[in-house]
Amino acid sequence: MSEVKEKPPVRGGGGTAPPVTGGWTRFVTARPRLTLLVALVLTALAVLAGGGVADRMGSGGWEDPAAESTYATEALAREFPGSQPNLLLLVDAGKAGVDDPAATAEARRLTERLAAEPGVRGVGSYWTTGSPALRSEDGTQAVVAARIPGEEKAAGEVLDRIAPEYRGTHGPLEVTLGGGLAVRHEMQTIIQEDLLRAELIALPLTLVLLVMVFGSAVAALLPLGVGIVAILGTNAVLRGITEFTDVSVFAQNLTTALGLGLAIDYALFVVRRYREELAAGADPAAAVRTTLRTAGRTVLFSALTVAVSLAAMLVFPQYFLRSFAYAGIAVVLLAATAALTLLPAALVLLGHRVDALDLRRLLRRRTPAKAGAAGGGWSRAAGLVMRRAPVFAVLTTAGLVLLGLPFLGVKFGTADDRQLPATASSRVVQEELRTGFPGDPGGSLTVLAEGAATPAEYTAYRERIAALDGVVRVDGPVVSGTGAGAHASYSVIPEGSAVGDAAQRAVGALRAADAPFTTSVTGQAAVLVDSKDAIGERLPWAAAVIVLVTLLLVFLLTGSVLIPLQAVVLNALSLTAMFGAVVWVFQDGHLSGLLGFTATGDIETTLPVLMFCVAFGLSMDYGVFLLSRVKEEYDATGDHEGAVRFGLARTGGLITAAAVILAVVMVAIGTSRVTNTKMLGLGVALAVLMDAMVVRSLLVPAVMKLTGRLTWWAPGPLRRFHDRFGISESEPPAAPAPEDVEEVREPVGSRG
C-alpha cells in the first residue's frame, strides 16, 4: 500500500458561508440580464427619491441637543429673541457716517421694514437702541440685528425670501448680510457647489487611473458604475432619513468619497479574482461562482468592518456626527451589494470580453500568463522586509509615532465663519464685526435666570458674577415676566477670545456661582465646553464598539487571537500621520497660504472623531483584503512566511492602486473652500496612503515575521468556535471518500 501524504490542516474556512455564496450566486450567474434589469429599475427609482436631498440638509449639528447651552439658547430665543440674533445687516454709510440724518432716516426705514417681515423677530439696530456695541469704532458702519426662529430649513427659506430685498444699495447705505444663519446658509451653498466640482474632478481622473490599473477600458468602467449606483442609492436613503431627523450637508461629501472609493476597492478585488479564475481555465460562469464564494466573502466581510467603524458615531448626540454614520453605513452596504450583484452579472455577460479595449497594448506587449504571475516584485519586497523584520518594525513604528507628535498639542474649538473663504459675504460681515466694532460680538456668554426673584436679588447676582475671575463686564439683567414664570438675561463678556481657555473657565465659574434662581449658561465657549463633555463621555463607548467588533470580525476571518490585536494596533498607528498633519497644518497654519484657508488656532471638536472612524474603517478594509489572501495560502500550505509573501504579492498592487484612487477622490473633496471639508478630504487621503504604502507594505509583514507561527495560535475553545462560525476566502475542501484516500497525495505548496 502506498504512503498517504497528509495535507496541512485547514485552520478556517470550514464555517458556514455567507448567503452571497449560496442561492444568490446561482441566481446571479443563471439570470444576469434579469439581475441587471432589476438593478437598473431600482437605481432609477433612487434617482427620483434622492432628488433635492441637499436642500433638506442642515449645515450645523455640532451642539449636543441635551446640553445646558442648547436649552439656554432655545429658551433665550423664545423669551428674548433680541438677545439671540442670527441675522445681522451690516450697514455701511461711507464717509458721511451712521449719524448722518439721511443715513439715519434710511436705516430706520430698513429697521421698521425688517421688523414687519413675516417670520422675523427681535429686530433692533443702532438707530433704535443707541447701543454703542452696534456702532463701529470709526462711525462708518452700524448693525441691524434680528432673529429668524424655527428649524434650519424653515429659517433658511425665510432668509432666501428676504435677502434679495435687503442686500445691496439703499439710498446712501450699502447693506451686507451676516450672522449665524447667513453663515450656515452660505456654507451649505458652497458645499453643494464644491461637491459638484469635486465629482467633476474625481470621476475622469478615477476613470484614467482605473484604465491604467485594469488595462481594459471595459473593466475600468465596471467599478465606476458600482460607485455611481452606491452614491445614488445613498442619496435616496438620506432623503428618507431627513423625514425623521436632521442630517448634515457635510455627509454628502462622505457619500461621494466612500461611494467611489469602496466601490473601486471591491470591484478591483472581485475583478482581479475573476481574472485569476479565467487564467486558470474556468469558463466565465464558473469563474464568477468561484469569485463570489471566495473574494465575495471577503468583500462582504470587509463591508461589515467598515460599517461597524462608521456606526460607532451613532453613540454621539451631535447630528453632525450621526449624519456621517447614516451616510457611511448606507454607502458601504450599497457598494458591497452592487459589487456582489451588478458586477458578477456584468462579468457573466462580458465573459472574456472584460479585457476588451486593452489600452496598455500601445505601451507594452501583454503576455497571457500575466494575470497569474503578477506580484513578483511585491513578493520580493515582502521577503526583504521579513529578512530585516526588527529593523523595519522599529523604524516604521518610530517614524509613524514621530509624525503623530504634533497632535499632543491639539486645541479644540467650534466652527465659525472662518470656515468659509475670505470672499464669502457672510464672513466679510463677521470679520468687520471682529475688527471694527468694540469688543468681540461673538464672544459674550449669556446667563439665563428662571424663577421668581426681587430686583435686589437680580442686582446681587449681577455683582456676584461680575466679581468672578475672567469676567470683564456684565450687562443686564433684562427681565421678562413675573413670579414663577419670570426670566432674566445677563450678558457676560469674558477675557480673551470667544472660545479661549479663559472663556471656558468662565463658563465653569458661572455655572458654579450661587444664585437664588435657576441659571443656565450659553454662548460659544459654553457650547464648546458642552460639546467636549458630550464627546468625552461617549468616546470610550465608541472606541469599545470599534475595538471589540473589529477583534471579533478579524478573529472570524483568521481564527487567530494575535492577528486581531495586531490589526487594531497597526490600524491605529496608520492614523498617526493624519492626526499630526491636522494639527500642524490646520491648527498651526502651516501651508495655509498654499491650501487656501484661514487657521483659527484650534480644531473643531467633532472632526478628529469623524476622521478616526472613517480612516480606521478604510484601513480595516485594506487589512481584510491582505489577511484574507494570507490566510488562504496558509490554510493550503502551512508555510507562514510563504503565505505572507503570497498575500502581499496578490494584494500589494491592488491595495496600493485602490488607495491611490481613493486618495484622488479624497483630495478632490479636499479642494473644497470650506475648511472642515478640506481637512476631512486631505487628512483621510494622507491616512489611506500611509496605511497602504507603509503599514501594509512594511509594518504588517515585519510584525508577522516577528510573531512567526504563533501568529495563528488560538486556544482550543476559540479554535473550535472558528471552525464552526469562521469565514475564509479559501473554499472548504470536500472530505474525501474512504475509497479515494489514495488521491489525497497533493504535496504541500503545489497549489497554483
XYZ file of C-alpha atoms in Angstrom, residues 237-540:
304
model
C -31.614 56.702 1.803
C -30.561 60.088 3.184
C -33.631 61.698 1.649
C -35.761 59.238 3.608
C -33.833 59.846 6.835
C -34.403 63.622 6.562
C -38.108 62.910 7.064
C -37.372 61.749 10.619
C -34.247 63.562 11.816
C -31.666 66.202 10.942
C -28.891 65.288 8.510
C -25.767 67.387 7.903
C -24.975 68.561 4.387
C -21.337 67.625 5.077
C -22.371 63.949 4.930
C -22.777 64.198 1.161
C -19.020 64.574 0.826
C -18.525 61.244 2.590
C -21.163 59.674 0.347
C -19.233 60.636 -2.775
C -15.833 59.682 -1.398
C -16.793 56.308 0.061
C -19.184 55.504 -2.768
C -16.429 55.779 -5.339
C -13.592 54.595 -3.115
C -15.161 51.449 -1.704
C -16.853 50.527 -4.983
C -13.442 50.655 -6.617
C -11.877 48.643 -3.785
C -14.488 45.917 -4.002
C -14.581 45.866 -7.783
C -10.790 45.644 -8.006
C -10.835 42.689 -5.642
C -13.664 40.892 -7.435
C -12.392 41.516 -10.969
C -8.845 40.522 -10.001
C -10.064 37.187 -8.633
C -12.321 36.676 -11.658
C -9.359 37.180 -13.991
C -7.315 34.703 -11.979
C -10.027 32.075 -12.406
C -10.266 32.766 -16.149
C -6.485 32.461 -16.455
C -6.728 29.086 -14.679
C -9.066 27.834 -17.414
C -12.521 28.304 -15.868
C -15.437 29.369 -18.047
C -16.987 32.786 -17.176
C -19.956 31.431 -15.186
C -17.742 29.094 -13.159
C -15.203 31.874 -12.638
C -17.925 34.140 -11.248
C -19.214 31.406 -8.938
C -15.747 30.787 -7.557
C -15.106 34.526 -7.246
C -18.272 35.055 -5.214
C -17.509 32.074 -2.980
C -14.027 33.433 -2.258
C -13.487 37.129 -2.928
C -17.213 37.730 -2.460
C -16.995 36.563 1.135
C -14.082 38.883 1.762
C -15.909 41.860 0.257
C -18.957 41.178 2.416
C -16.785 40.776 5.478
C -14.827 43.941 4.671
C -18.037 45.941 4.262
C -19.144 44.850 7.732
C -15.880 46.005 9.316
C -16.095 49.431 7.647
C -19.780 49.800 8.552
C -19.042 48.994 12.196
C -16.363 51.704 12.380
C -18.785 54.249 10.949
C -21.686 53.033 13.090
C -19.707 53.962 16.211
C -20.575 57.613 15.508
C -24.199 56.839 16.360
C -23.321 56.924 20.070
C -22.692 60.679 19.891
C -25.597 63.131 20.293
C -24.415 65.701 17.714
C -26.306 65.203 14.471
C -23.191 66.277 12.559
C -21.507 63.010 13.587
C -24.636 60.886 13.388
C -25.181 62.071 9.809
C -21.867 60.575 8.746
C -22.915 57.287 10.298
C -26.179 57.329 8.312
C -24.410 58.146 5.054
C -21.431 55.881 5.681
C -23.356 52.751 6.633
C -25.702 53.187 3.684
C -22.993 53.760 1.084
C -20.793 50.917 2.368
C -23.585 48.360 2.300
C -24.858 49.570 -1.076
C -21.348 49.488 -2.568
C -20.882 45.920 -1.340
C -24.334 44.903 -2.581
C -23.671 46.375 -6.024
C -20.241 44.729 -6.153
C -21.806 41.355 -5.358
C -24.803 41.651 -7.697
C -24.331 44.081 -10.583
C -20.661 43.318 -11.039
C -20.954 39.494 -11.164
C -23.924 39.745 -13.544
C -21.931 42.029 -15.825
C -18.922 39.697 -15.671
C -21.057 36.708 -16.680
C -22.353 38.618 -19.711
C -18.944 40.005 -20.650
C -17.008 36.776 -20.193
C -13.511 37.122 -21.652
C -14.503 40.475 -23.141
C -13.815 42.002 -19.719
C -10.298 42.506 -21.116
C -11.530 44.208 -24.278
C -10.090 47.580 -25.348
C -6.771 46.964 -23.633
C -5.252 50.423 -23.960
C -1.930 49.357 -22.445
C -1.042 47.335 -25.527
C 0.132 50.553 -27.098
C 2.862 50.761 -24.486
C 3.899 47.189 -23.972
C 3.159 43.655 -25.074
C 0.938 41.764 -22.703
C 1.643 38.069 -22.080
C -1.165 35.570 -21.429
C 0.385 34.464 -18.160
C 0.492 37.924 -16.654
C -2.596 37.559 -14.501
C -1.225 34.530 -12.778
C 2.337 35.751 -12.437
C 1.595 39.212 -11.111
C 3.089 40.377 -7.840
C 6.658 39.120 -8.105
C 8.004 42.498 -7.064
C 5.750 42.583 -4.025
C 6.807 39.067 -3.081
C 10.475 40.063 -3.217
C 9.745 43.202 -1.208
C 7.971 41.141 1.456
C 10.932 38.778 1.589
C 13.331 41.702 2.081
C 11.180 43.170 4.856
C 10.931 39.852 6.668
C 14.690 39.262 6.444
C 15.192 42.585 8.265
C 11.976 42.426 10.265
C 13.250 44.014 13.538
C 14.764 46.958 11.670
C 11.661 47.628 9.584
C 9.321 47.177 12.553
C 11.228 49.578 14.829
C 11.972 52.251 12.221
C 8.473 52.255 10.761
C 6.802 52.433 14.172
C 9.138 55.191 15.331
C 8.514 57.177 12.155
C 4.737 56.935 12.488
C 4.830 57.940 16.154
C 7.078 60.896 15.297
C 4.645 62.093 12.620
C 1.823 61.973 15.150
C 3.537 64.007 17.874
C 2.028 67.390 16.855
C -1.374 66.038 17.880
C -0.274 66.223 21.521
C -0.682 69.987 21.197
C -4.226 69.889 19.807
C -6.664 72.595 20.897
C -10.374 72.163 20.347
C -12.750 74.902 19.229
C -16.011 75.490 17.400
C -16.703 76.040 13.724
C -17.380 79.651 12.779
C -17.436 81.923 9.743
C -13.688 81.467 9.203
C -14.516 78.061 7.749
C -15.702 79.985 4.691
C -13.467 81.550 2.030
C -12.353 85.107 2.758
C -14.561 86.460 -0.034
C -17.821 84.963 1.310
C -20.176 87.850 2.120
C -21.301 86.486 5.493
C -17.674 86.035 6.553
C -16.860 89.593 5.454
C -19.572 90.846 7.817
C -18.241 88.794 10.735
C -14.678 89.987 10.069
C -15.862 93.602 10.142
C -17.613 92.963 13.449
C -14.496 91.350 14.928
C -12.078 94.067 13.866
C -14.133 97.245 13.613
C -16.613 97.072 16.485
C -15.982 97.391 20.244
C -15.452 94.056 21.999
C -15.892 90.629 20.462
C -19.528 90.446 19.289
C -19.428 86.664 19.180
C -17.541 86.189 22.416
C -20.139 87.042 25.043
C -21.688 84.473 27.338
C -25.366 84.688 28.250
C -26.781 83.610 31.589
C -30.470 82.722 31.675
C -32.134 83.099 35.073
C -35.521 81.433 35.639
C -37.865 81.776 38.605
C -39.195 84.410 40.933
C -36.705 86.998 42.196
C -36.712 90.533 43.570
C -34.826 93.422 41.938
C -32.354 93.271 44.834
C -31.654 89.590 44.155
C -31.111 90.281 40.442
C -28.647 93.050 41.323
C -26.811 90.965 43.927
C -26.372 88.108 41.457
C -25.071 90.547 38.826
C -22.442 91.833 41.260
C -21.520 88.281 42.270
C -20.796 87.087 38.715
C -19.073 90.385 37.822
C -16.521 89.623 40.557
C -15.620 86.192 39.124
C -12.124 85.663 37.714
C -12.003 86.046 33.941
C -15.150 88.194 33.703
C -14.563 91.617 32.143
C -18.077 93.056 32.158
C -21.682 92.076 32.926
C -24.658 93.756 31.253
C -28.260 93.352 32.368
C -30.421 91.894 33.558
C -33.217 92.148 31.035
C -36.334 90.753 32.732
C -39.416 89.172 31.178
C -42.490 88.013 33.098
C -43.235 87.927 36.797
C -43.417 85.443 39.622
C -42.512 81.811 38.958
C -42.645 82.432 35.193
C -40.058 85.215 35.278
C -36.960 85.065 33.079
C -33.884 87.271 33.155
C -30.915 87.512 30.802
C -27.365 88.622 31.662
C -24.690 89.274 29.028
C -21.198 88.382 30.296
C -18.008 89.435 28.485
C -15.102 87.058 29.382
C -11.393 87.678 28.991
C -9.609 86.616 25.810
C -11.121 85.129 22.682
C -14.632 83.775 22.294
C -13.622 80.131 22.871
C -10.267 80.595 24.612
C -9.208 78.950 27.851
C -10.300 81.979 29.901
C -13.774 81.935 28.359
C -14.123 78.197 29.029
C -13.065 78.676 32.653
C -15.600 81.485 32.943
C -18.330 79.071 31.849
C -17.479 76.748 34.729
C -17.350 79.629 37.206
C -20.728 80.988 36.082
C -22.348 77.571 36.375
C -20.906 77.084 39.860
C -21.941 80.524 41.148
C -24.672 80.594 43.800
C -27.980 82.102 42.678
C -31.453 82.499 44.197
C -32.972 81.161 40.966
C -32.250 78.510 38.351
C -29.483 79.501 35.926
C -28.079 78.126 32.679
C -25.223 79.437 30.546
C -24.824 79.582 26.791
C -22.528 81.218 24.254
C -19.731 79.915 22.019
C -17.493 78.881 24.902
C -20.399 77.156 26.695
C -21.322 75.246 23.531
C -17.678 74.150 23.200
C -17.486 73.016 26.833
C -20.700 71.009 26.487
C -19.610 69.515 23.163
C -16.276 68.370 24.595
C -18.050 66.880 27.614
C -20.527 65.001 25.393
C -17.753 63.600 23.206
C -15.551 62.767 26.183
C -18.352 60.845 27.897
C -19.213 58.779 24.833
C -15.785 58.362 23.245
C -14.904 55.278 25.358
